[in-house]
Short mmCIF file of C-alpha atoms (C1' of nucleotides) in Angstrom, two decimals:
data_model
loop_
_atom_site.label_atom_id
_atom_site.label_comp_id
_atom_site.label_asym_id
_atom_site.label_seq_id
_atom_site.Cartn_x
_atom_site.Cartn_y
_atom_site.Cartn_z
CA MET A 1 -36.02 -121.53 228.11
CA ALA A 2 -37.78 -120.33 225.02
CA MET A 3 -41.18 -118.80 225.59
CA THR A 4 -44.09 -119.75 223.38
CA PHE A 5 -44.65 -116.17 222.32
CA CYS A 6 -41.08 -114.92 222.04
CA TRP A 7 -39.83 -112.70 219.27
CA MET A 8 -38.70 -115.69 217.24
CA CYS A 9 -42.22 -117.02 217.05
CA PRO A 10 -44.48 -113.98 217.01
CA ILE A 11 -48.21 -114.40 216.76
CA VAL A 12 -49.09 -112.27 213.80
CA PRO A 13 -52.81 -111.89 213.49
CA GLU A 14 -53.94 -113.74 210.38
CA LEU A 15 -57.36 -115.28 209.83
CA PRO A 16 -57.26 -117.86 212.65
CA GLU A 17 -55.93 -115.39 215.21
CA VAL A 18 -58.45 -112.74 214.23
CA GLU A 19 -61.21 -115.35 214.40
CA THR A 20 -60.06 -116.19 217.91
CA VAL A 21 -60.11 -112.54 218.94
CA ALA A 22 -63.55 -112.02 217.40
CA ARG A 23 -64.93 -115.01 219.33
CA SER A 24 -63.29 -113.82 222.53
CA ILE A 25 -65.21 -110.55 222.41
CA ALA A 26 -68.47 -112.09 221.18
CA ARG A 27 -69.80 -111.75 224.71
CA LEU A 28 -70.00 -107.99 224.15
CA VAL A 29 -73.01 -108.37 221.88
CA GLY A 30 -75.95 -106.64 223.51
CA ARG A 31 -73.86 -104.13 225.43
CA ARG A 32 -73.97 -100.41 224.75
CA ILE A 33 -71.03 -98.16 223.95
CA VAL A 34 -71.31 -95.25 226.36
CA SER A 35 -68.33 -93.30 225.07
CA ALA A 36 -65.14 -93.75 223.09
CA GLU A 37 -61.73 -92.08 223.14
CA PHE A 38 -59.12 -92.14 220.42
CA THR A 39 -55.56 -91.09 221.13
CA CYS A 40 -53.64 -92.03 218.01
CA ALA A 41 -54.35 -90.31 214.71
CA ARG A 42 -52.49 -93.00 212.81
CA VAL A 43 -54.71 -95.81 214.08
CA LEU A 44 -58.09 -94.14 213.63
CA ARG A 45 -59.29 -93.48 210.11
CA GLY A 46 -61.14 -90.21 210.07
CA ASN A 47 -61.92 -87.66 212.73
CA ALA A 48 -61.78 -88.65 216.41
CA ASP A 49 -64.64 -86.41 217.51
CA GLN A 50 -66.83 -87.63 214.69
CA ALA A 51 -66.03 -91.27 215.47
CA SER A 52 -66.77 -90.77 219.16
CA ALA A 53 -70.06 -89.08 218.34
CA ASP A 54 -71.01 -91.86 215.93
CA LEU A 55 -70.34 -94.50 218.58
CA ALA A 56 -71.84 -92.90 221.68
CA GLY A 57 -75.01 -94.62 222.81
CA ARG A 58 -75.01 -97.34 220.19
CA ARG A 59 -75.65 -100.93 221.11
CA ILE A 60 -73.49 -103.78 219.80
CA ARG A 61 -75.70 -105.94 217.58
CA GLY A 62 -73.17 -108.42 216.30
CA ILE A 63 -69.48 -109.23 215.97
CA GLU A 64 -68.02 -111.00 212.95
CA ARG A 65 -64.77 -111.47 211.13
CA ARG A 66 -64.15 -110.68 207.47
CA GLY A 67 -60.71 -111.83 206.45
CA LYS A 68 -58.44 -110.12 208.96
CA PHE A 69 -60.99 -107.43 209.80
CA ILE A 70 -63.14 -107.53 212.92
CA VAL A 71 -66.55 -106.02 212.21
CA ILE A 72 -68.57 -104.86 215.19
CA LYS A 73 -72.10 -104.12 214.01
CA LEU A 74 -73.96 -101.40 215.80
CA ASP A 75 -77.40 -99.85 216.01
CA GLY A 76 -78.69 -97.90 213.04
CA GLY A 77 -76.52 -99.65 210.46
CA TYR A 78 -73.28 -98.28 211.85
CA SER A 79 -70.16 -100.35 212.25
CA LEU A 80 -66.90 -100.30 214.18
CA VAL A 81 -64.24 -101.99 212.08
CA VAL A 82 -60.91 -103.03 213.56
CA HIS A 83 -57.84 -104.34 211.77
CA LEU A 84 -55.11 -105.57 214.12
CA GLY A 85 -52.27 -104.91 211.68
CA MET A 86 -49.13 -106.59 212.98
CA THR A 87 -49.34 -106.07 216.70
CA GLY A 88 -52.86 -104.93 217.49
CA LYS A 89 -54.81 -106.36 220.41
CA LEU A 90 -58.33 -105.96 221.72
CA LEU A 91 -58.34 -106.24 225.49
CA LEU A 92 -61.11 -106.60 228.02
CA THR A 93 -58.81 -106.50 231.03
CA GLY A 94 -55.96 -104.37 232.36
CA THR A 95 -55.49 -100.64 232.38
CA PRO A 96 -54.55 -98.16 229.67
CA ALA A 97 -50.85 -98.25 228.91
CA ARG A 98 -48.34 -96.64 226.60
CA HIS A 99 -49.67 -98.31 223.46
CA THR A 100 -53.37 -97.99 224.19
CA HIS A 101 -54.81 -96.05 221.25
CA ALA A 102 -58.54 -96.42 221.76
CA ILE A 103 -60.84 -96.94 224.72
CA PHE A 104 -64.46 -97.99 224.39
CA ASN A 105 -66.41 -97.47 227.59
CA LEU A 106 -69.33 -99.87 227.67
CA ASP A 107 -72.42 -99.92 229.87
CA ARG A 108 -70.61 -102.80 231.54
CA GLY A 109 -66.86 -103.09 231.17
CA VAL A 110 -64.26 -101.53 228.89
CA LEU A 111 -62.77 -102.59 225.57
CA ARG A 112 -59.31 -101.27 224.74
CA TYR A 113 -57.25 -101.27 221.58
CA GLU A 114 -53.51 -101.61 222.00
CA ASP A 115 -50.95 -101.60 219.21
CA PRO A 116 -47.20 -100.91 219.64
CA ARG A 117 -46.43 -100.65 215.93
CA GLN A 118 -49.56 -98.74 215.02
CA PHE A 119 -50.06 -100.75 211.84
CA GLY A 120 -53.63 -101.50 212.85
CA LYS A 121 -56.63 -99.43 211.88
CA ILE A 122 -59.97 -98.52 213.42
CA GLU A 123 -62.80 -97.20 211.31
CA VAL A 124 -66.27 -96.04 212.33
CA GLY A 125 -69.10 -95.30 209.94
CA PHE A 126 -72.40 -96.19 208.34
CA GLY A 127 -72.34 -99.55 206.61
CA LEU A 128 -69.06 -101.18 205.79
CA PRO A 129 -65.94 -99.47 204.39
CA ALA A 130 -65.30 -100.13 200.70
CA ARG A 131 -62.00 -101.83 201.50
CA VAL A 132 -63.88 -104.44 203.50
CA GLU A 133 -66.62 -104.89 200.89
CA GLU A 134 -64.02 -105.35 198.19
CA LEU A 135 -62.17 -108.21 199.86
CA GLY A 136 -62.02 -111.57 198.12
CA PRO A 137 -64.03 -114.57 199.39
CA GLU A 138 -63.47 -116.31 202.69
CA PRO A 139 -60.90 -119.09 202.22
CA LEU A 140 -63.00 -121.49 204.30
CA GLU A 141 -66.07 -120.82 202.17
CA VAL A 142 -64.76 -120.44 198.64
CA THR A 143 -65.44 -123.47 196.44
CA LEU A 144 -62.69 -125.23 194.56
CA ALA A 145 -64.31 -124.10 191.30
CA GLU A 146 -64.21 -120.42 192.23
CA PHE A 147 -60.75 -120.74 193.75
CA GLY A 148 -59.53 -122.22 190.47
CA ALA A 149 -61.32 -119.65 188.30
CA ARG A 150 -59.81 -116.78 190.28
CA LEU A 151 -56.37 -118.30 190.17
CA LYS A 152 -56.52 -118.66 186.42
CA ARG A 153 -56.52 -114.87 186.08
CA ARG A 154 -53.38 -114.42 188.16
CA LYS A 155 -50.00 -114.31 186.51
CA ALA A 156 -48.11 -113.44 189.69
CA ARG A 157 -46.17 -115.83 191.88
CA ILE A 158 -48.48 -118.03 193.86
CA LYS A 159 -47.14 -116.77 197.19
CA SER A 160 -47.99 -113.18 196.23
CA VAL A 161 -51.44 -114.27 195.09
CA LEU A 162 -52.17 -115.98 198.41
CA LEU A 163 -51.15 -112.81 200.25
CA ASP A 164 -53.46 -110.66 198.08
CA GLN A 165 -56.61 -110.03 200.11
CA HIS A 166 -58.54 -109.47 196.89
CA PHE A 167 -57.85 -113.06 195.86
CA ILE A 168 -58.99 -114.64 199.10
CA ARG A 169 -59.17 -112.82 202.42
CA GLY A 170 -57.35 -113.72 205.59
CA VAL A 171 -54.17 -115.52 204.55
CA GLY A 172 -50.92 -113.90 205.68
CA ASN A 173 -47.25 -114.75 205.45
CA ILE A 174 -47.21 -117.66 207.88
CA TYR A 175 -50.17 -119.59 206.54
CA ALA A 176 -49.22 -118.88 202.92
CA ASP A 177 -45.88 -120.62 203.48
CA GLU A 178 -47.48 -123.47 205.41
CA ALA A 179 -50.24 -124.03 202.84
CA LEU A 180 -47.77 -124.07 199.94
CA PHE A 181 -45.61 -126.61 201.75
CA ARG A 182 -48.56 -128.87 202.46
CA ALA A 183 -49.61 -128.63 198.81
CA GLY A 184 -46.09 -129.30 197.57
CA ILE A 185 -46.05 -126.11 195.50
CA HIS A 186 -43.02 -123.83 195.09
CA PRO A 187 -43.76 -120.25 196.23
CA LEU A 188 -42.44 -118.85 192.95
CA ALA A 189 -44.78 -120.92 190.79
CA ILE A 190 -47.08 -118.81 188.60
CA GLY A 191 -50.67 -118.94 189.82
CA ALA A 192 -52.39 -119.28 186.45
CA ARG A 193 -50.07 -122.06 185.35
CA LEU A 194 -50.84 -124.48 188.17
CA ARG A 195 -52.43 -127.69 186.92
CA PRO A 196 -55.94 -128.52 188.20
CA GLU A 197 -54.65 -131.30 190.41
CA ARG A 198 -52.26 -128.91 192.15
CA VAL A 199 -54.92 -126.21 192.44
CA LYS A 200 -57.09 -128.77 194.20
CA LYS A 201 -54.25 -129.62 196.56
CA LEU A 202 -53.63 -125.96 197.33
CA HIS A 203 -57.28 -125.24 198.00
CA ALA A 204 -57.41 -128.21 200.38
CA ALA A 205 -54.14 -127.18 202.05
CA VAL A 206 -55.38 -123.65 202.71
CA VAL A 207 -58.57 -124.99 204.26
CA GLU A 208 -56.65 -127.54 206.30
CA VAL A 209 -54.04 -125.22 207.75
CA LEU A 210 -56.54 -122.49 208.62
CA THR A 211 -59.01 -124.93 210.14
CA GLN A 212 -56.36 -126.54 212.29
CA ALA A 213 -55.10 -123.18 213.46
CA ILE A 214 -58.60 -122.06 214.43
CA GLU A 215 -59.06 -125.26 216.40
CA LYS A 216 -55.80 -124.69 218.27
CA GLY A 217 -56.73 -121.10 219.02
CA GLY A 218 -60.23 -122.09 219.92
CA SER A 219 -58.97 -124.21 222.77
CA SER A 220 -57.82 -121.13 224.64
CA ILE A 221 -60.13 -118.40 223.46
CA SER A 222 -61.04 -117.32 226.96
CA ASP A 223 -57.38 -116.69 227.70
CA TYR A 224 -56.56 -114.76 224.62
CA VAL A 225 -57.41 -111.28 225.76
CA ASP A 226 -55.96 -111.75 229.20
CA ALA A 227 -52.78 -110.07 230.35
CA GLU A 228 -50.44 -109.96 227.37
CA GLY A 229 -53.14 -111.43 225.19
CA ARG A 230 -51.03 -114.27 223.95
CA ARG A 231 -50.71 -116.67 226.82
CA GLY A 232 -52.28 -120.02 226.08
CA PHE A 233 -52.51 -119.51 222.35
CA PHE A 234 -50.93 -122.52 220.70
CA GLN A 235 -49.94 -122.01 217.13
CA VAL A 236 -50.17 -124.75 214.58
CA GLU A 237 -46.78 -126.41 214.38
CA HIS A 238 -44.88 -124.70 211.65
CA ARG A 239 -43.37 -127.06 209.11
CA VAL A 240 -41.48 -124.41 207.14
CA TYR A 241 -42.20 -120.94 208.52
CA ARG A 242 -39.06 -119.62 210.23
CA ARG A 243 -37.40 -123.03 210.07
CA THR A 244 -34.59 -121.88 207.76
CA GLY A 245 -31.78 -124.44 207.74
CA GLU A 246 -33.71 -126.97 209.77
CA PRO A 247 -34.57 -130.33 208.17
CA CYS A 248 -37.78 -130.71 206.20
CA VAL A 249 -40.21 -132.82 208.24
CA VAL A 250 -40.91 -134.92 205.14
CA CYS A 251 -37.58 -135.39 203.33
CA GLY A 252 -34.95 -133.99 205.67
CA ALA A 253 -33.56 -131.44 203.22
CA PRO A 254 -32.74 -128.08 204.83
CA ILE A 255 -35.57 -125.54 204.63
CA ARG A 256 -34.62 -122.56 202.49
CA ARG A 257 -35.56 -118.92 202.83
CA THR A 258 -35.99 -116.35 200.09
CA LEU A 259 -37.89 -113.14 199.52
CA VAL A 260 -41.21 -113.01 197.65
CA ALA A 261 -43.18 -109.77 197.61
CA GLN A 262 -40.59 -108.46 200.10
CA ARG A 263 -41.66 -111.11 202.58
CA GLY A 264 -39.59 -113.83 204.17
CA THR A 265 -40.59 -117.01 202.36
CA HIS A 266 -39.75 -120.48 203.63
CA PHE A 267 -39.93 -123.67 201.59
CA CYS A 268 -38.46 -127.08 200.87
CA VAL A 269 -36.60 -127.28 197.56
CA LYS A 270 -37.21 -131.01 197.26
CA CYS A 271 -40.87 -131.20 198.28
CA GLN A 272 -42.13 -128.03 196.59
CA LYS A 273 -42.03 -127.95 192.79
CA ARG A 274 -42.69 -125.05 190.43
"C1'" DA B 1 -57.12 -105.05 186.24
"C1'" DT B 2 -52.89 -106.60 187.81
"C1'" DC B 3 -48.02 -106.56 189.22
"C1'" DG B 4 -43.89 -105.44 191.91
"C1'" DG B 5 -41.81 -102.29 194.88
"C1'" DT B 6 -41.85 -99.02 198.85
"C1'" DA B 7 -43.47 -96.59 203.13
"C1'" DC B 8 -45.27 -96.73 207.53
"C1'" DC B 9 -43.85 -98.25 212.81
"C1'" DT B 10 -41.68 -100.38 217.05
"C1'" DG B 11 -38.83 -103.49 219.52
"C1'" DC B 12 -35.70 -107.15 219.55
"C1'" DA B 13 -31.05 -109.26 218.11
"C1'" DC B 14 -26.72 -108.34 216.78
"C1'" DG B 15 -22.12 -106.24 216.34
"C1'" DC B 16 -18.76 -102.84 217.44
"C1'" DT C 1 -22.23 -101.20 228.89
"C1'" DG C 2 -24.37 -98.64 225.22
"C1'" DC C 3 -25.64 -97.38 220.87
"C1'" DG C 4 -26.53 -97.84 215.85
"C1'" DT C 5 -28.25 -100.93 212.37
"C1'" DG C 6 -31.09 -104.53 210.31
"C1'" DC C 7 -35.13 -107.04 210.31
"C1'" DA C 8 -40.04 -108.52 210.95
"C1'" DG C 9 -44.73 -107.94 208.15
"C1'" DG C 10 -50.10 -105.96 207.84
"C1'" DT C 11 -52.19 -102.67 204.18
"C1'" DA C 12 -52.07 -98.51 201.22
"C1'" DC C 13 -50.29 -96.47 197.55
"C1'" DC C 14 -47.41 -95.66 193.55
"C1'" DG C 15 -45.91 -96.22 188.67
"C1'" DA C 16 -45.81 -99.37 184.92
#
DNA sequence: ATCGGTACCTGCACGC
DNA sequence: TGCGTGCAGGTACCGA
């Protein structure tokens, strides 16, 4: 029997998943970081000793999400920024294992960072890193007018534009495909050439798919960081993502797969027009 | 400024 | 059975 979190349906952390993780560790606000250990040079940006020194003794003042980044705000204007990459997890339970790359010892409890592929990144410093400040607007906050104005400047394929975190922050490969399908837009369409009516549809589709996904994740937030971290997380039903060859849920035509920006891209030839 | 392509990394599926 | 190969995709970085 297929498992809900098998290889064929991986939970890649995009905006809704990161939001779920951020909420699941919100309870840490108010606690103090006693000490921190970093054991993977690839995952930590900067010097491990410096990062540990910067963190030691600081109290957690707030936890928020910016796109796919988790920002843990600390005393004195410092911040602990975590990006989960492809396979990163923040865990409040369990014991250090092979892929544990950071351990944050709190005045009560322990927070661990685990990441088999080491695509994730942890950054400690004063204020926010430039890469976080320079992100585009939140997709759930950006107005249709700004969304349209930004899109008008983009001559790339719409799928690439959606993946660009400078355009809007938080959309990844799965939700880009799903939003384009819901908007009836072909992934190879040129961003700037989309007519206002279609831009409006796309904006609404992005909001819809992300909102639904957050709601699904939100129903099992307390479970998320348990055990393998994925149990109980129900993804939004994919209508095109990884459904190559299967019938379109609207017209029945087989879903096609191609590459855009070196990413697997799934769409319906009949329902999605350039 | 923007675009497309590539590297990084591990583990799973597949074929011989 | 066991091993090599291909593939998955987040961001950073490169040249154009």
